[in-house]
mmCIF file of C-alpha atoms in Angstrom:
data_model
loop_
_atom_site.group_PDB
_atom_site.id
_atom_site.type_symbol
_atom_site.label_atom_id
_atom_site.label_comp_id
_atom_site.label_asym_id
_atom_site.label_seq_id
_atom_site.Cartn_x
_atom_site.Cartn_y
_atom_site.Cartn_z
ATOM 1 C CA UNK A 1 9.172 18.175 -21.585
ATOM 2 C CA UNK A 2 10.687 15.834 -18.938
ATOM 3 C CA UNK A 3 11.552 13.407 -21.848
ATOM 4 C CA UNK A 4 13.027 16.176 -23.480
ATOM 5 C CA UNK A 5 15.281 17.051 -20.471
ATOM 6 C CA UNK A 6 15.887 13.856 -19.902
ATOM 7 C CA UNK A 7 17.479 12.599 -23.289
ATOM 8 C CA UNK A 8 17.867 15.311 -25.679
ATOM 9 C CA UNK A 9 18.773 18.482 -24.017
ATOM 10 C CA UNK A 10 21.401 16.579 -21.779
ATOM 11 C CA UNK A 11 22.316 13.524 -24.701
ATOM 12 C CA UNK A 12 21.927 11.036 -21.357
ATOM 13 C CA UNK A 13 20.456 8.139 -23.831
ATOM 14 C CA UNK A 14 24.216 8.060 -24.411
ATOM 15 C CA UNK A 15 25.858 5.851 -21.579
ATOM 16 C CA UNK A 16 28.811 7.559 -19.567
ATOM 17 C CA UNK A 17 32.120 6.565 -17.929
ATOM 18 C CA UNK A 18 31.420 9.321 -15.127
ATOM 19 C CA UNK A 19 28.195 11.107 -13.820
ATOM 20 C CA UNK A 20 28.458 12.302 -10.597
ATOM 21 C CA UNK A 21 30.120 15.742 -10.365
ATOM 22 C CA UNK A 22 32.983 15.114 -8.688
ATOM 23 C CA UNK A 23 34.173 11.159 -9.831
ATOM 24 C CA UNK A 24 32.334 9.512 -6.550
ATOM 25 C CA UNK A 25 30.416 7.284 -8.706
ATOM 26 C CA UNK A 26 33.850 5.303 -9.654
ATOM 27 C CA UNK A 27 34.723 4.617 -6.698
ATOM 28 C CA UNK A 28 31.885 3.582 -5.942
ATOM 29 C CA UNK A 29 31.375 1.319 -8.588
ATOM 30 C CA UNK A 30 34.667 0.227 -8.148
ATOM 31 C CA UNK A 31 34.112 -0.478 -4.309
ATOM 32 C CA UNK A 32 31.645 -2.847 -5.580
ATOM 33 C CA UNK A 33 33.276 -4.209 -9.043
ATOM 34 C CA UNK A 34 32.173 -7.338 -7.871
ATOM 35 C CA UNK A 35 28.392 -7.244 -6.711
ATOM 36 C CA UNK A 36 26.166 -7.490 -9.823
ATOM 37 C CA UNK A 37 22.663 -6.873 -8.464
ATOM 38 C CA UNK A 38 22.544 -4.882 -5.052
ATOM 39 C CA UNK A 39 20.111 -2.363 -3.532
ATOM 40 C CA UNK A 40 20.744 1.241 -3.076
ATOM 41 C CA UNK A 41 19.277 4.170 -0.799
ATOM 42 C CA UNK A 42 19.819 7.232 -2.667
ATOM 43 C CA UNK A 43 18.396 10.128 -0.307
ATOM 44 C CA UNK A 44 18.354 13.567 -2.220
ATOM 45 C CA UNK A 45 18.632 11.984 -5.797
ATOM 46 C CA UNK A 46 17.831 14.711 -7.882
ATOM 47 C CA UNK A 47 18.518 13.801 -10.978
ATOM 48 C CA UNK A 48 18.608 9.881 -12.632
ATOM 49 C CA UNK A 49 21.802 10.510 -14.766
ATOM 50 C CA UNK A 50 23.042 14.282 -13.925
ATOM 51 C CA UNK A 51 25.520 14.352 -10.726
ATOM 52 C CA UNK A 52 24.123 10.665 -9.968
ATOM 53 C CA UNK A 53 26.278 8.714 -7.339
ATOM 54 C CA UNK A 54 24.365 5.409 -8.312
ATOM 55 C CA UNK A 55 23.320 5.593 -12.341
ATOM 56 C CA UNK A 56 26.008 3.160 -12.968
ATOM 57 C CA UNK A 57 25.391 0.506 -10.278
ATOM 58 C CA UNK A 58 21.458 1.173 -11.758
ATOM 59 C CA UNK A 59 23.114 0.691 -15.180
ATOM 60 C CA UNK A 60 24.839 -2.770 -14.225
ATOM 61 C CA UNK A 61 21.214 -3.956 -13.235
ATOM 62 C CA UNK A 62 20.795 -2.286 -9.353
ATOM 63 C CA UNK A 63 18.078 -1.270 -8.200
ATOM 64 C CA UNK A 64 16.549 0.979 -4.956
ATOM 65 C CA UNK A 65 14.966 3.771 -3.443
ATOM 66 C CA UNK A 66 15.537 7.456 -4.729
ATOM 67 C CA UNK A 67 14.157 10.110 -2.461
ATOM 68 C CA UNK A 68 13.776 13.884 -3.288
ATOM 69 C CA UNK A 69 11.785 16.353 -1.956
ATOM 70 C CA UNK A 70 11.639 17.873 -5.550
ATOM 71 C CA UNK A 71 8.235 16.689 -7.496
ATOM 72 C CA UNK A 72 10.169 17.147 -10.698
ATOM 73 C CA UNK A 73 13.116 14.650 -9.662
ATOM 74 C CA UNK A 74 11.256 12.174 -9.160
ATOM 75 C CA UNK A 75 8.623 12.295 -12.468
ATOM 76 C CA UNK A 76 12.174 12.038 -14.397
ATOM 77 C CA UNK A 77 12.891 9.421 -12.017
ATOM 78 C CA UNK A 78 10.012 7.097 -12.729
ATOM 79 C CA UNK A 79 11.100 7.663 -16.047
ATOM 80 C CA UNK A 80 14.281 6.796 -16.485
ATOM 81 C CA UNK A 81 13.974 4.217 -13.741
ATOM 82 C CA UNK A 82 10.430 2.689 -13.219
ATOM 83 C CA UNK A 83 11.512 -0.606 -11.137
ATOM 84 C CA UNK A 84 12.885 1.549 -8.412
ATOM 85 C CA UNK A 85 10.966 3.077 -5.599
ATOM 86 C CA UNK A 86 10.520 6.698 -6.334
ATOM 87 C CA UNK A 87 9.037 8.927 -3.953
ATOM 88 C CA UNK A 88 8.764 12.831 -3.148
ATOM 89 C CA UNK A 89 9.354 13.219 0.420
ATOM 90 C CA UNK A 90 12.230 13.950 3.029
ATOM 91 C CA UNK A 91 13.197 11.007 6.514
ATOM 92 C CA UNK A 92 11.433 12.016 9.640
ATOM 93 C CA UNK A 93 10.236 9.525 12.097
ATOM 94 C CA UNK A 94 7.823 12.693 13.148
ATOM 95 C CA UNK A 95 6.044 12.055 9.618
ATOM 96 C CA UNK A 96 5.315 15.763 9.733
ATOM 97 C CA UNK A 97 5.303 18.664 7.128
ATOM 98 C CA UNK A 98 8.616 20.508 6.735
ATOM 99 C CA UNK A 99 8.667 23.639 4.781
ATOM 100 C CA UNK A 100 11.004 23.375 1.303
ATOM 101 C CA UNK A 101 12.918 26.230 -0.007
ATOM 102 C CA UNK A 102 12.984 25.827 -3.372
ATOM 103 C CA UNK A 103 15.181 27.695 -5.874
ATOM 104 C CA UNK A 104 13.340 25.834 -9.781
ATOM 105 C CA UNK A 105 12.613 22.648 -10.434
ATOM 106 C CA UNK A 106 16.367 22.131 -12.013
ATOM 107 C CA UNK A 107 17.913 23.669 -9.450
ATOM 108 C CA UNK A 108 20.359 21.330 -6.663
ATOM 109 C CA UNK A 109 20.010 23.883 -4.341
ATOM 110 C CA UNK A 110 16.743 22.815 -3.053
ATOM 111 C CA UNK A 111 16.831 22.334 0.469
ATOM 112 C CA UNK A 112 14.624 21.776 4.175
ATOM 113 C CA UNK A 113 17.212 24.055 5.624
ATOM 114 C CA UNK A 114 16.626 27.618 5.800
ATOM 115 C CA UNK A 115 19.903 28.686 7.123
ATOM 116 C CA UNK A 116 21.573 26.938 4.231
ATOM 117 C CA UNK A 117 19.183 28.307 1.694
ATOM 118 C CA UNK A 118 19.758 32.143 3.027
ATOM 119 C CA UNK A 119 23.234 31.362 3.094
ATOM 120 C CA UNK A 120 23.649 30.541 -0.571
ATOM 121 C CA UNK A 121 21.463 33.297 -1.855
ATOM 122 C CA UNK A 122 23.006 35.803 0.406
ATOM 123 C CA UNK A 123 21.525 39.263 -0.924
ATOM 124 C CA UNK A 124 19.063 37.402 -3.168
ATOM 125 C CA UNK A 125 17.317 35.985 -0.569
ATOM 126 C CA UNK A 126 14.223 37.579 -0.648
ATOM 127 C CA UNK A 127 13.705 37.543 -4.417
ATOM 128 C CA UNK A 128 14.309 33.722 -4.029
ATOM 129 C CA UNK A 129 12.583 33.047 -1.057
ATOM 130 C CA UNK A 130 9.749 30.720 -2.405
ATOM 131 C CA UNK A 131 8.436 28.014 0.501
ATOM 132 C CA UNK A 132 6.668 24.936 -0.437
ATOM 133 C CA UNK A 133 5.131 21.664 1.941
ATOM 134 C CA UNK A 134 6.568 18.882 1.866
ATOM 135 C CA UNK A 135 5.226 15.710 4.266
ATOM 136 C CA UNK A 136 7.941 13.439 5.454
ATOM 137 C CA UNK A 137 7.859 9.431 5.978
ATOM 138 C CA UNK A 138 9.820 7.473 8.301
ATOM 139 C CA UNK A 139 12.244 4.906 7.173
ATOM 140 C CA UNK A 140 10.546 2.475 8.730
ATOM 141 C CA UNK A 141 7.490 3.047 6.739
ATOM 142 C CA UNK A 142 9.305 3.008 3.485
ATOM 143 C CA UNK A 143 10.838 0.117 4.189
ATOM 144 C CA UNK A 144 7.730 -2.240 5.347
ATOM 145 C CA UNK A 145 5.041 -0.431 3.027
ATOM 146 C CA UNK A 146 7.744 -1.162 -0.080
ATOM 147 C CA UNK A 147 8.557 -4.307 1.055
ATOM 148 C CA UNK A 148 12.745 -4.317 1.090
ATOM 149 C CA UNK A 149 14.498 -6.844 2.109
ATOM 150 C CA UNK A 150 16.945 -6.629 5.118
ATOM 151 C CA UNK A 151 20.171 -5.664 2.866
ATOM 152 C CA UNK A 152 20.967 -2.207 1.716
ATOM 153 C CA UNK A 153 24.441 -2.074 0.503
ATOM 154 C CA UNK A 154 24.780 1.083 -0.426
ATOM 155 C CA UNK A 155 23.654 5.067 0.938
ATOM 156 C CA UNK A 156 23.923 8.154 -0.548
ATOM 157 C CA UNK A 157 23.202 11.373 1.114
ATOM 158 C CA UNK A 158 23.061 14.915 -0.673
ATOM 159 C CA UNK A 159 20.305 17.386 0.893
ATOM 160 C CA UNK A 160 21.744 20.492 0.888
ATOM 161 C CA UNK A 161 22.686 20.685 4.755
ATOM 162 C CA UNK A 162 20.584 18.116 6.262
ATOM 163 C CA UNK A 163 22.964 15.538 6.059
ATOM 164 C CA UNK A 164 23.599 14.406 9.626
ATOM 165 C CA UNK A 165 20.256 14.983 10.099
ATOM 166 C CA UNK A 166 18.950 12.554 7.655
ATOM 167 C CA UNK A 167 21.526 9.830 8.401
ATOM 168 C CA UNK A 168 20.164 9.759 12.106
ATOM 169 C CA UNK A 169 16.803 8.621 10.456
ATOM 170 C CA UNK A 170 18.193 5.463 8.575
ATOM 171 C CA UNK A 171 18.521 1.749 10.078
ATOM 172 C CA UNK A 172 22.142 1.352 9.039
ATOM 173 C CA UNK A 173 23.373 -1.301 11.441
ATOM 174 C CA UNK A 174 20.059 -3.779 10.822
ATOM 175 C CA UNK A 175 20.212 -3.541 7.285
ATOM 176 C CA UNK A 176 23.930 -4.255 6.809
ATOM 177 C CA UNK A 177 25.257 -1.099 4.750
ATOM 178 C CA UNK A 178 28.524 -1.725 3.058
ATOM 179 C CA UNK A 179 29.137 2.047 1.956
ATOM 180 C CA UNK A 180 27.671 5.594 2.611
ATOM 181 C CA UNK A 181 28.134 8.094 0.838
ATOM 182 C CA UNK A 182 27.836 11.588 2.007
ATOM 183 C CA UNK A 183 28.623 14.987 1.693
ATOM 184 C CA UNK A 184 30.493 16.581 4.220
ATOM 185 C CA UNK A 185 32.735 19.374 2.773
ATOM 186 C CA UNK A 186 31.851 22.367 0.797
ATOM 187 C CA UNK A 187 32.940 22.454 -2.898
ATOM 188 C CA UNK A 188 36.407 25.020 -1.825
ATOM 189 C CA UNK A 189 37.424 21.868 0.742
ATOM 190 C CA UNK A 190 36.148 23.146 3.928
ATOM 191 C CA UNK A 191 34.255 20.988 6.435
ATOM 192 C CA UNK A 192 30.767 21.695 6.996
ATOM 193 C CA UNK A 193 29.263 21.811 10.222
ATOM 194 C CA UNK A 194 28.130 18.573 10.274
ATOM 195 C CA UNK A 195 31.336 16.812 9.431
ATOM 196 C CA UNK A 196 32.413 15.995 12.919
ATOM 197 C CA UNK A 197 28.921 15.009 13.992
ATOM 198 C CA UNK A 198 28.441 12.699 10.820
ATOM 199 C CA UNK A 199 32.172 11.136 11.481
ATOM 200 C CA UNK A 200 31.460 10.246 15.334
ATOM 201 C CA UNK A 201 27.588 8.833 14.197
ATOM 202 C CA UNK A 202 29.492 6.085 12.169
ATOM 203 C CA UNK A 203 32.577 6.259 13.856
ATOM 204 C CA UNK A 204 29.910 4.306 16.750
ATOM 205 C CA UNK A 205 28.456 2.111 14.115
ATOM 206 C CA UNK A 206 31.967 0.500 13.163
ATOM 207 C CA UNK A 207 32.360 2.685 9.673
ATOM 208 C CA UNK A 208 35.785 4.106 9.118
ATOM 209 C CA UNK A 209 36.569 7.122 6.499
ATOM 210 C CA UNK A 210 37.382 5.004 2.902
ATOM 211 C CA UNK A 211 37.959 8.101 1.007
ATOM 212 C CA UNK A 212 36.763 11.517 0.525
ATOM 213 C CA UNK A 213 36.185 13.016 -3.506
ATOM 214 C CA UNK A 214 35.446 16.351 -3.690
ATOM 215 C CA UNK A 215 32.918 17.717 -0.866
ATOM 216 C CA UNK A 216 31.959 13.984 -0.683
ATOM 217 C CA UNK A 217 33.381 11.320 1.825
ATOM 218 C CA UNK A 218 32.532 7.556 1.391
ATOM 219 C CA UNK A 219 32.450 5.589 4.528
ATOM 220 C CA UNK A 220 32.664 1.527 4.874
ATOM 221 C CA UNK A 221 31.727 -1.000 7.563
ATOM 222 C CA UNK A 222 34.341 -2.652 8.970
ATOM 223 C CA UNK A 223 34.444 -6.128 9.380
#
């Protein structure tokens, strides 16, 4: 089924110019036209080709971690992409259970955030009020149990309001991160909540605003 989903449904055994939703993923690649093999952190990766801010760094032979607290993510993952690290669980240096609101195992409305689940459902709350366990690891773990070098050169961050929340949990400064990737605005162009929180976090840790696609804003070190 999975297989099915993966390259018939969708036609993704076809290679793209574009998948993420919005264009991010050129910039992106274009931020980094010159880096053949680097190392991404892709932290709410839900799908391996659909909406995907790093399929075409993976397709110019990159390779990293995808995180998702969706089971189903990250089966397809391992299949499209079996020499990354591919793991179903959420950043907490608490390495405790969080409860997961979960909408269907397509869905990219999945989230650890109850207000923001509520908030999209509105009046169909209750009818889609289904709460799952999922145990988070720290990034510390991750990083020494999988082994990864000191170098991550590139973030990305979609989890469905927990994005400040899971940027506090990474190592950015120690392991050199070129460019994050983030989302910080809500589809009609209004900042989230987060947004000045997230912009004074890296603002602190030398990243500047590169350029902002959609509800998405890049960020880069400066040097």
């Amino acid at each position: 089924y999975l297989y099915y989903r993966l390259y018939i449904r969708q036609k993704f055994f076809l290679k793209k110019k574009q998948y993420s939703q919005w264009g991010e993923d050129l910039s992106i690649s274009t931020f980094f036209k010159d880096t053949k093999k680097g190392s991404y952190l892709d932290v709410g990766a839900f799908h391996p080709y659909m909406f995907s801010n790093t399929c075409l760094l993976h397709q110019r032979g990159w390779s990293g971690i995808n995180i998702d607290i969706n089971p189903i993510s990250i089966e397809m993952f391992k299949i499209a992409r079996p020499s990354d690290i591919n793991l179903c669980t959420t950043l907490s240096e608490s390495k405790k259970e969080f409860e997961m609101f979960y909408d269907g195992p397509f869905s990219t409305v999945n989230t650890l955030d109850r207000n923001f689940y509520k908030n999209y459902f509105k009046e169909d709350y209750n009818k889609k009020n289904k709460i799952f366990k999922i145990r988070s690891s720290s990034f510390k773990e991750i990083i020494e149990t999988n082994k990864i070098d000191q170098v991550i050169d590139f973030i990305n961050i979609d989890v469905e309001g927990m994005d400040f929340e899971i940027l506090q949990q990474i190592d950015i400064k120690n392991f050199k991160v070129k460019l994050i990737s983030i989302e910080t605005h809500k589809p009609n162009g209004d900042k989230s909540k987060s947004f000045e929180l997230i912009s004074n976090f890296l603002k602190n840790h030398n990243y500047v605003i590169y350029k902002r696609i959609g509800p998405t804003t890049l960020y880069i070190l400066k040097t």
